[in-house]
Short mmCIF file of C-alpha atoms and ligand atoms in Angstrom, two decimals:
data_model
loop_
_atom_site.label_atom_id
_atom_site.label_comp_id
_atom_site.label_asym_id
_atom_site.label_seq_id
_atom_site.Cartn_x
_atom_site.Cartn_y
_atom_site.Cartn_z
CA UNK A 1 2.36 67.12 16.35
CA UNK A 2 2.91 63.37 16.56
CA UNK A 3 1.16 61.75 19.51
CA UNK A 4 3.46 60.74 22.35
CA UNK A 5 2.69 57.61 24.33
CA UNK A 6 4.59 55.76 27.01
CA UNK A 7 3.94 52.26 28.33
CA UNK A 8 5.16 51.99 31.92
CA UNK A 9 5.32 49.40 34.67
CA UNK A 10 6.12 46.64 32.21
CA UNK A 11 8.46 43.72 31.87
CA UNK A 12 10.17 43.82 28.48
CA UNK A 13 11.52 41.12 26.21
CA UNK A 14 13.13 43.55 23.77
CA UNK A 15 14.75 40.91 21.51
CA UNK A 16 17.47 43.53 20.99
CA UNK A 17 20.68 42.08 19.53
CA UNK A 18 22.92 43.91 21.99
CA UNK A 19 21.40 42.08 24.96
CA UNK A 20 21.68 38.37 25.82
CA UNK A 21 18.80 35.99 25.19
CA UNK A 22 15.44 37.69 24.88
CA UNK A 23 16.83 41.05 25.98
CA UNK A 24 14.79 41.05 29.17
CA UNK A 25 14.31 44.21 31.22
CA UNK A 26 12.31 43.51 34.38
CA UNK A 27 11.17 47.02 35.26
CA UNK A 28 10.87 48.69 31.90
CA UNK A 29 9.10 51.24 29.78
CA UNK A 30 8.59 51.85 26.07
CA UNK A 31 7.93 55.32 24.66
CA UNK A 32 6.82 56.29 21.16
CA UNK A 33 6.31 59.45 19.16
CA UNK A 34 3.92 58.89 16.31
CA UNK A 35 4.65 55.49 14.82
CA UNK A 36 8.26 55.15 16.06
CA UNK A 37 9.77 53.91 19.29
CA UNK A 38 11.83 56.65 20.93
CA UNK A 39 12.76 54.81 24.12
CA UNK A 40 12.86 51.19 25.26
CA UNK A 41 14.65 50.25 28.44
CA UNK A 42 14.83 50.38 32.22
CA UNK A 43 12.18 52.59 33.83
CA UNK A 44 14.79 54.67 35.63
CA UNK A 45 16.13 55.96 32.29
CA UNK A 46 12.72 56.60 30.71
CA UNK A 47 11.91 60.17 29.62
CA UNK A 48 9.76 62.31 31.96
CA UNK A 49 6.15 61.40 31.31
CA UNK A 50 4.76 64.98 31.44
CA UNK A 51 3.69 65.40 27.82
CA UNK A 52 3.04 61.69 27.17
CA UNK A 53 -0.14 59.70 27.25
CA UNK A 54 0.75 57.17 29.95
CA UNK A 55 -0.38 53.54 29.73
CA UNK A 56 0.23 51.57 32.93
CA UNK A 57 0.90 47.92 32.02
CA UNK A 58 0.40 46.61 35.56
CA UNK A 59 3.52 44.49 35.38
CA UNK A 60 2.50 42.73 32.16
CA UNK A 61 5.03 41.66 29.53
CA UNK A 62 5.72 43.67 26.38
CA UNK A 63 7.24 41.92 23.37
CA UNK A 64 7.77 43.19 19.83
CA UNK A 65 4.88 42.69 17.43
CA UNK A 66 4.98 39.20 15.92
CA UNK A 67 6.30 38.83 12.37
CA UNK A 68 4.93 36.01 10.21
CA UNK A 69 7.54 35.91 7.45
CA UNK A 70 6.28 33.14 5.12
CA UNK A 71 2.63 32.78 4.13
CA UNK A 72 0.47 32.08 1.12
CA UNK A 73 -2.48 33.69 2.89
CA UNK A 74 -4.38 34.94 -0.18
CA UNK A 75 -6.25 32.11 -1.85
CA UNK A 76 -9.77 31.01 -2.71
CA UNK A 77 -11.53 27.74 -2.03
CA UNK A 78 -10.64 24.86 0.24
CA UNK A 79 -8.51 21.74 -0.03
CA UNK A 80 -10.26 19.79 2.72
CA UNK A 81 -11.20 17.08 0.21
CA UNK A 82 -7.52 16.53 -0.49
CA UNK A 83 -6.93 16.27 3.23
CA UNK A 84 -9.41 13.39 3.27
CA UNK A 85 -7.58 11.71 0.38
CA UNK A 86 -4.31 12.02 2.23
CA UNK A 87 -5.91 10.56 5.34
CA UNK A 88 -6.98 7.63 3.15
CA UNK A 89 -3.38 7.07 2.09
CA UNK A 90 -2.58 9.29 -0.90
CA UNK A 91 0.64 11.32 -0.65
CA UNK A 92 0.94 15.06 -1.24
CA UNK A 93 3.17 14.41 -4.24
CA UNK A 94 0.73 11.88 -5.75
CA UNK A 95 -2.12 14.34 -5.43
CA UNK A 96 0.00 17.10 -6.98
CA UNK A 97 1.06 14.90 -9.90
CA UNK A 98 -2.59 13.96 -10.52
CA UNK A 99 -3.44 17.63 -11.05
CA UNK A 100 -4.71 18.31 -7.54
CA UNK A 101 -2.67 20.11 -4.97
CA UNK A 102 -1.45 23.58 -5.85
CA UNK A 103 -3.18 23.40 -9.23
CA UNK A 104 -6.63 23.02 -7.72
CA UNK A 105 -6.09 26.23 -5.79
CA UNK A 106 -4.83 27.84 -9.01
CA UNK A 107 -8.19 27.13 -10.66
CA UNK A 108 -10.06 28.63 -7.72
CA UNK A 109 -7.85 31.74 -7.60
CA UNK A 110 -8.08 32.32 -11.34
CA UNK A 111 -11.87 32.14 -11.12
CA UNK A 112 -12.05 34.63 -8.23
CA UNK A 113 -11.91 38.41 -8.61
CA UNK A 114 -9.85 40.59 -6.31
CA UNK A 115 -12.79 41.35 -4.00
CA UNK A 116 -13.49 37.65 -3.50
CA UNK A 117 -9.84 36.90 -2.79
CA UNK A 118 -9.85 39.63 -0.16
CA UNK A 119 -13.11 38.45 1.39
CA UNK A 120 -11.91 34.84 1.62
CA UNK A 121 -8.53 35.87 3.04
CA UNK A 122 -9.73 38.32 5.70
CA UNK A 123 -10.78 35.69 8.29
CA UNK A 124 -7.29 34.19 8.09
CA UNK A 125 -5.68 37.60 8.40
CA UNK A 126 -7.90 38.48 11.35
CA UNK A 127 -6.89 35.27 13.13
CA UNK A 128 -3.23 36.24 12.85
CA UNK A 129 -3.92 39.82 13.93
CA UNK A 130 -5.84 38.58 16.98
CA UNK A 131 -2.65 36.83 18.12
CA UNK A 132 -0.46 39.90 17.81
CA UNK A 133 0.98 39.57 14.33
CA UNK A 134 1.90 43.11 13.19
CA UNK A 135 4.02 42.26 10.11
CA UNK A 136 3.01 39.65 7.58
CA UNK A 137 4.49 38.37 4.37
CA UNK A 138 2.10 37.14 1.68
CA UNK A 139 3.18 35.30 -1.46
CA UNK A 140 1.46 35.00 -4.79
CA UNK A 141 1.83 31.69 -6.62
CA UNK A 142 -1.74 30.59 -7.23
CA UNK A 143 -2.28 32.78 -10.30
CA UNK A 144 0.61 31.66 -12.52
CA UNK A 145 -0.03 34.24 -15.26
CA UNK A 146 0.65 37.98 -15.48
CA UNK A 147 -3.00 38.83 -14.88
CA UNK A 148 -3.67 36.46 -12.00
CA UNK A 149 -0.34 36.84 -10.20
CA UNK A 150 -0.75 40.62 -10.17
CA UNK A 151 -4.36 40.21 -8.99
CA UNK A 152 -3.18 38.10 -6.07
CA UNK A 153 -0.47 40.61 -5.17
CA UNK A 154 -2.92 43.51 -5.36
CA UNK A 155 -5.31 41.64 -3.05
CA UNK A 156 -2.42 41.13 -0.61
CA UNK A 157 -1.51 44.82 -0.71
CA UNK A 158 -5.15 45.78 -0.18
CA UNK A 159 -5.32 43.64 2.96
CA UNK A 160 -2.70 45.97 4.43
CA UNK A 161 -4.94 48.94 3.72
CA UNK A 162 -8.09 47.52 5.31
CA UNK A 163 -6.42 46.18 8.47
CA UNK A 164 -3.78 47.62 10.87
CA UNK A 165 -0.83 45.51 9.75
CA UNK A 166 2.34 45.83 7.68
CA UNK A 167 2.16 43.53 4.64
CA UNK A 168 5.19 42.49 2.59
CA UNK A 169 4.42 40.86 -0.73
CA UNK A 170 6.50 38.21 -2.47
CA UNK A 171 6.09 37.17 -6.09
CA UNK A 172 6.07 33.36 -6.24
CA UNK A 173 5.15 32.91 -9.89
CA UNK A 174 7.57 29.95 -10.01
CA UNK A 175 5.40 27.94 -7.62
CA UNK A 176 3.89 25.35 -9.96
CA UNK A 177 3.57 24.77 -13.66
CA UNK A 178 0.25 26.14 -14.93
CA UNK A 179 -1.77 23.57 -16.92
CA UNK A 180 -1.46 25.49 -20.19
CA UNK A 181 2.34 25.05 -19.97
CA UNK A 182 2.26 21.28 -19.35
CA UNK A 183 5.53 19.79 -20.60
CA UNK A 184 6.96 23.26 -21.27
CA UNK A 185 8.42 24.31 -17.94
CA UNK A 186 11.25 26.30 -19.52
CA UNK A 187 8.77 28.28 -21.59
CA UNK A 188 6.84 29.09 -18.43
CA UNK A 189 10.06 30.22 -16.73
CA UNK A 190 10.58 32.51 -19.76
CA UNK A 191 7.19 34.03 -19.04
CA UNK A 192 8.07 34.44 -15.36
CA UNK A 193 11.40 36.13 -16.16
CA UNK A 194 10.37 38.24 -19.14
CA UNK A 195 6.82 39.22 -18.24
CA UNK A 196 5.60 38.42 -14.74
CA UNK A 197 8.62 39.69 -12.78
CA UNK A 198 8.91 42.88 -14.90
CA UNK A 199 5.17 43.57 -14.54
CA UNK A 200 5.18 43.07 -10.77
CA UNK A 201 8.27 45.28 -10.47
CA UNK A 202 6.78 47.96 -12.73
CA UNK A 203 3.59 48.12 -10.65
CA UNK A 204 5.49 48.08 -7.35
CA UNK A 205 3.56 45.02 -6.27
CA UNK A 206 6.41 42.80 -5.07
CA UNK A 207 8.95 43.32 -2.29
CA UNK A 208 10.78 40.07 -3.09
CA UNK A 209 10.78 37.07 -5.43
CA UNK A 210 10.49 33.44 -4.33
CA UNK A 211 10.51 30.07 -6.14
CA UNK A 212 9.60 26.47 -5.32
CA UNK A 213 12.78 24.54 -6.09
CA UNK A 214 11.64 20.94 -5.90
CA UNK A 215 11.08 17.80 -7.97
CA UNK A 216 7.39 18.70 -8.17
CA UNK A 217 8.31 22.39 -8.61
CA UNK A 218 11.20 23.92 -10.56
CA UNK A 219 14.79 22.79 -11.08
CA UNK A 220 17.83 24.59 -9.66
CA UNK A 221 18.66 25.83 -13.19
CA UNK A 222 15.18 27.29 -13.60
CA UNK A 223 15.37 28.81 -10.14
CA UNK A 224 18.69 30.43 -11.08
CA UNK A 225 17.04 32.09 -14.05
CA UNK A 226 14.20 33.42 -11.91
CA UNK A 227 16.65 34.82 -9.38
CA UNK A 228 18.76 36.48 -12.07
CA UNK A 229 15.65 38.17 -13.44
CA UNK A 230 14.70 39.29 -9.93
CA UNK A 231 18.12 40.86 -9.46
CA UNK A 232 17.80 42.71 -12.77
CA UNK A 233 14.67 44.31 -11.35
CA UNK A 234 16.27 45.13 -8.03
CA UNK A 235 14.21 42.61 -6.07
CA UNK A 236 15.68 40.48 -3.25
CA UNK A 237 15.06 36.74 -3.32
CA UNK A 238 14.05 33.92 -0.99
CA UNK A 239 13.54 30.24 -1.70
CA UNK A 240 11.36 27.22 -0.88
CA UNK A 241 14.36 24.96 -0.54
CA UNK A 242 15.00 21.30 0.21
CA UNK A 243 11.52 20.64 1.61
CA UNK A 244 10.72 17.27 0.05
CA UNK A 245 14.10 16.35 -1.43
CA UNK A 246 17.68 17.61 -1.49
CA UNK A 247 18.19 19.71 -4.63
CA UNK A 248 20.86 21.82 -2.86
CA UNK A 249 18.37 24.66 -2.63
CA UNK A 250 19.90 26.11 0.53
CA UNK A 251 23.25 26.54 -1.22
CA UNK A 252 21.55 27.95 -4.31
CA UNK A 253 19.73 30.53 -2.19
CA UNK A 254 22.96 31.45 -0.44
CA UNK A 255 24.71 31.92 -3.79
CA UNK A 256 22.11 34.54 -4.62
CA UNK A 257 22.45 36.19 -1.19
CA UNK A 258 18.85 35.28 -0.48
CA UNK A 259 17.11 36.96 2.44
CA UNK A 260 16.07 33.48 3.50
CA UNK A 261 15.83 29.84 2.54
CA UNK A 262 12.69 28.21 3.86
CA UNK A 263 11.63 24.67 4.91
CA UNK A 264 15.10 23.02 4.62
CA UNK A 265 14.09 19.55 5.83
CA UNK A 266 16.70 17.98 3.50
CA UNK A 267 19.37 20.71 3.77
CA UNK A 268 22.86 19.15 3.77
CA UNK A 269 26.14 20.21 5.39
CA UNK A 270 27.33 22.15 2.35
CA UNK A 271 24.03 24.04 2.31
CA UNK A 272 24.39 24.91 5.98
CA UNK A 273 27.92 26.21 5.44
CA UNK A 274 26.81 28.27 2.45
CA UNK A 275 23.92 29.78 4.38
CA UNK A 276 26.15 30.61 7.34
CA UNK A 277 28.52 32.43 4.99
CA UNK A 278 25.79 34.35 3.16
CA UNK A 279 23.85 35.36 6.26
CA UNK A 280 20.57 34.06 4.83
CA UNK A 281 17.94 33.27 7.45
CA UNK A 282 16.71 29.67 7.77
CA UNK A 283 12.91 29.81 8.03
CA UNK A 284 11.43 26.84 9.83
CA UNK A 285 7.88 25.84 8.90
CA UNK A 286 6.80 23.16 11.36
CA UNK A 287 3.13 23.51 10.39
CA UNK A 288 3.82 21.98 6.97
CA UNK A 289 6.02 19.30 8.54
CA UNK A 290 3.21 18.45 10.95
CA UNK A 291 0.37 18.56 8.43
CA UNK A 292 2.22 16.37 5.89
CA UNK A 293 3.23 14.04 8.74
CA UNK A 294 6.80 14.45 7.58
CA UNK A 295 9.44 12.58 9.56
CA UNK A 296 12.61 14.19 8.21
CA UNK A 297 13.16 17.24 10.41
CA UNK A 298 15.46 20.09 9.33
CA UNK A 299 19.01 19.92 10.73
CA UNK A 300 18.34 22.36 13.57
CA UNK A 301 21.35 21.44 15.69
CA UNK A 302 23.77 21.88 12.82
CA UNK A 303 22.16 25.18 11.80
CA UNK A 304 22.47 26.33 15.40
CA UNK A 305 26.14 25.29 15.57
CA UNK A 306 26.83 27.14 12.32
CA UNK A 307 25.22 30.30 13.68
CA UNK A 308 22.53 30.51 10.99
CA UNK A 309 19.68 32.72 12.25
CA UNK A 310 16.46 30.71 12.62
CA UNK A 311 13.03 32.14 11.93
CA UNK A 312 9.69 30.43 12.35
CA UNK A 313 6.51 30.97 10.40
CA UNK A 314 3.06 29.52 9.75
CA UNK A 315 3.48 28.88 5.98
CA UNK A 316 -0.29 29.51 6.02
CA UNK A 317 -1.53 27.84 2.81
CA UNK A 318 -4.46 25.63 1.82
CA UNK A 319 -2.55 22.45 0.98
CA UNK A 320 0.30 21.81 3.38
CA UNK A 321 -0.23 24.15 6.31
CA UNK A 322 -3.73 25.55 6.84
CA UNK A 323 -2.37 27.20 9.98
CA UNK A 324 -3.38 30.66 11.14
CA UNK A 325 -1.59 30.65 14.49
CA UNK A 326 2.00 31.82 14.78
CA UNK A 327 1.83 30.97 18.48
CA UNK A 328 1.04 27.35 17.62
CA UNK A 329 3.80 27.39 14.99
CA UNK A 330 6.22 28.32 17.78
CA UNK A 331 4.92 25.47 19.92
CA UNK A 332 5.48 23.09 17.00
CA UNK A 333 8.97 24.48 16.43
CA UNK A 334 9.78 23.58 20.01
CA UNK A 335 8.07 20.18 20.18
CA UNK A 336 8.74 18.88 16.66
CA UNK A 337 12.08 20.55 15.87
CA UNK A 338 13.47 20.88 19.40
CA UNK A 339 13.95 24.62 19.03
CA UNK A 340 14.44 26.42 22.34
CA UNK A 341 11.91 28.93 23.66
CA UNK A 342 14.42 31.66 22.93
CA UNK A 343 14.88 30.47 19.33
CA UNK A 344 11.11 30.31 18.80
CA UNK A 345 10.52 33.81 20.14
CA UNK A 346 13.45 35.35 18.26
CA UNK A 347 12.30 33.37 15.24
CA UNK A 348 8.89 35.03 15.26
CA UNK A 349 10.27 38.53 15.86
CA UNK A 350 13.84 39.66 15.14
CA UNK A 351 14.92 36.87 12.83
CA UNK A 352 11.59 36.86 10.99
CA UNK A 353 12.00 40.59 10.33
CA UNK A 354 15.47 39.89 8.96
CA UNK A 355 14.05 37.18 6.69
CA UNK A 356 11.99 39.98 5.12
CA UNK A 357 14.82 42.52 4.99
CA UNK A 358 12.96 44.58 7.60
CA UNK A 359 15.47 44.37 10.43
CA UNK A 360 15.89 48.14 10.63
CA UNK A 361 12.13 48.66 11.07
CA UNK A 362 10.64 45.73 12.94
CA UNK A 363 11.28 42.71 15.12
CA UNK A 364 12.68 44.29 18.30
CA UNK A 365 11.82 46.94 20.86
CA UNK A 366 14.52 49.47 20.01
CA UNK A 367 14.48 53.24 19.48
CA UNK A 368 14.02 54.12 15.82
CA UNK A 369 11.93 51.08 14.97
CA UNK A 370 8.22 51.08 14.26
CA UNK A 371 6.20 50.97 17.45
CA UNK A 372 4.69 47.52 16.81
CA UNK A 373 4.31 45.72 20.12
CA UNK A 374 2.12 43.41 22.15
CA UNK A 375 1.20 43.48 25.82
CA UNK A 376 0.71 39.95 27.12
CA UNK A 377 -1.06 38.62 30.22
CA UNK A 378 1.60 36.04 31.03
CA UNK A 379 4.02 35.20 33.83
CA UNK A 380 6.95 34.51 31.53
CA UNK A 381 7.59 34.64 27.77
CA UNK A 382 7.84 30.83 27.58
CA UNK A 383 4.05 30.71 27.98
CA UNK A 384 3.68 32.03 24.44
CA UNK A 385 5.46 28.91 23.18
CA UNK A 386 4.05 26.52 25.77
CA UNK A 387 0.33 27.18 25.27
CA UNK A 388 -1.60 25.39 22.55
CA UNK A 389 -4.64 27.42 21.58
CA UNK A 390 -4.78 29.83 24.51
CA UNK A 391 -4.26 33.43 23.46
CA UNK A 392 -3.19 35.71 26.30
CA UNK A 393 -2.85 38.87 24.23
CA UNK A 394 -3.94 41.90 26.26
CA UNK A 395 -3.29 44.75 23.80
CA UNK A 396 -1.80 44.92 20.33
CA UNK A 397 -0.17 48.15 19.20
CA UNK A 398 0.54 48.73 15.53
CA UNK A 399 2.52 51.82 14.56
CA UNK A 400 2.00 53.41 17.93
CA UNK A 401 -1.79 52.90 18.00
N1 LIG B 1 5.53 24.56 -0.39
C1 LIG B 1 4.47 24.39 0.39
O1 LIG B 1 4.46 23.78 1.40
C2 LIG B 1 3.36 25.15 -0.19
N2 LIG B 1 3.94 25.74 -1.32
C3 LIG B 1 5.19 25.37 -1.41
O2 LIG B 1 5.92 25.75 -2.30
C4 LIG B 1 2.21 24.28 -0.59
C5 LIG B 1 1.16 25.04 -1.29
C6 LIG B 1 -0.05 24.22 -1.62
O3 LIG B 1 -0.09 22.98 -1.52
O4 LIG B 1 -1.05 24.85 -2.01
FE1 LIG B 2 5.42 27.99 1.55
#
């Protein structure tokens, strides 16, 4: 029989859509059978505790497990040298055009076997887990060939077997042009559409497909082709859109009913309207904005007015956001993008789950969802956004355990 556990004497921020704000319940309880929540609400309505293992939370706060919905967590090597070059005045785009940037990580990833990729990625994963992340998206995009993209995706899937966390994988083969395709971007997109996407779909290694639509990445036309191929293989899409320039990526993503469009620093009004109509989530990545010392913030106020759901994520990657703290990402969302505490917390739970198509399983404390939750030693949820570097996680529960 499935184990039955109940967490009592807790204050809940359920993030449930039926409730206002954070869905706060002051005197609450959460019950689970096996890996699913069976009750979440006011203590007075909780089931009798007789056949439950009872965990007294001593008045602590329970929030849903954190969801980091946009990362490039699996890579090899370091780009700290590039960081020094940028500090000395070089721009990210200059370094990329000179063959550094993403391509230098591509060389390191191609040279590594799966075991090395896993070993190098585990400390990053463990940092996120230690802060209460229970669902994590990991993209490929540093292999850029059938063999190496699949290797990266397999490493990502394996991480979910060796640690207590739900991993969603995204194929980002259209991340950069591999050196052997220099000057032949359309031929590389052929490879992505005709070989890499089909292979990842065949092996069940990808839950979604992403692309980097950018002047230093791929054009809107090439992105369209990638997304059409993804659809043919039944895979949902998401997009790195309008990060460094306005290529109307937000609108393009919306046209393809993307789960999300991410970055969006240069998103324009038409893009906002298109995203509002499609229901795509806008994923904010303040770590990259901070690390690149960007000054063009995404149009948060207009996105808010248009009712576009906002998520927030680390974008953990070696070149533009070597960030392994979703808590700090929330702090940056508030300080740099002027997101409210409520937006940051919903953005790292309910809306992040939606950006992964996981809204029926994760992101809130509601009956029927996976029992992924965190017990925090805090006075109020705003502390999770306010603190910079202090981790007040008391207990992390993944799938009921
Ligand atoms: N946008 C980013 O910020 C990362 N990828 C992307 O498409 C950068 C990845 C890197 O520099 O290694
Ligand atoms: Fe990214």
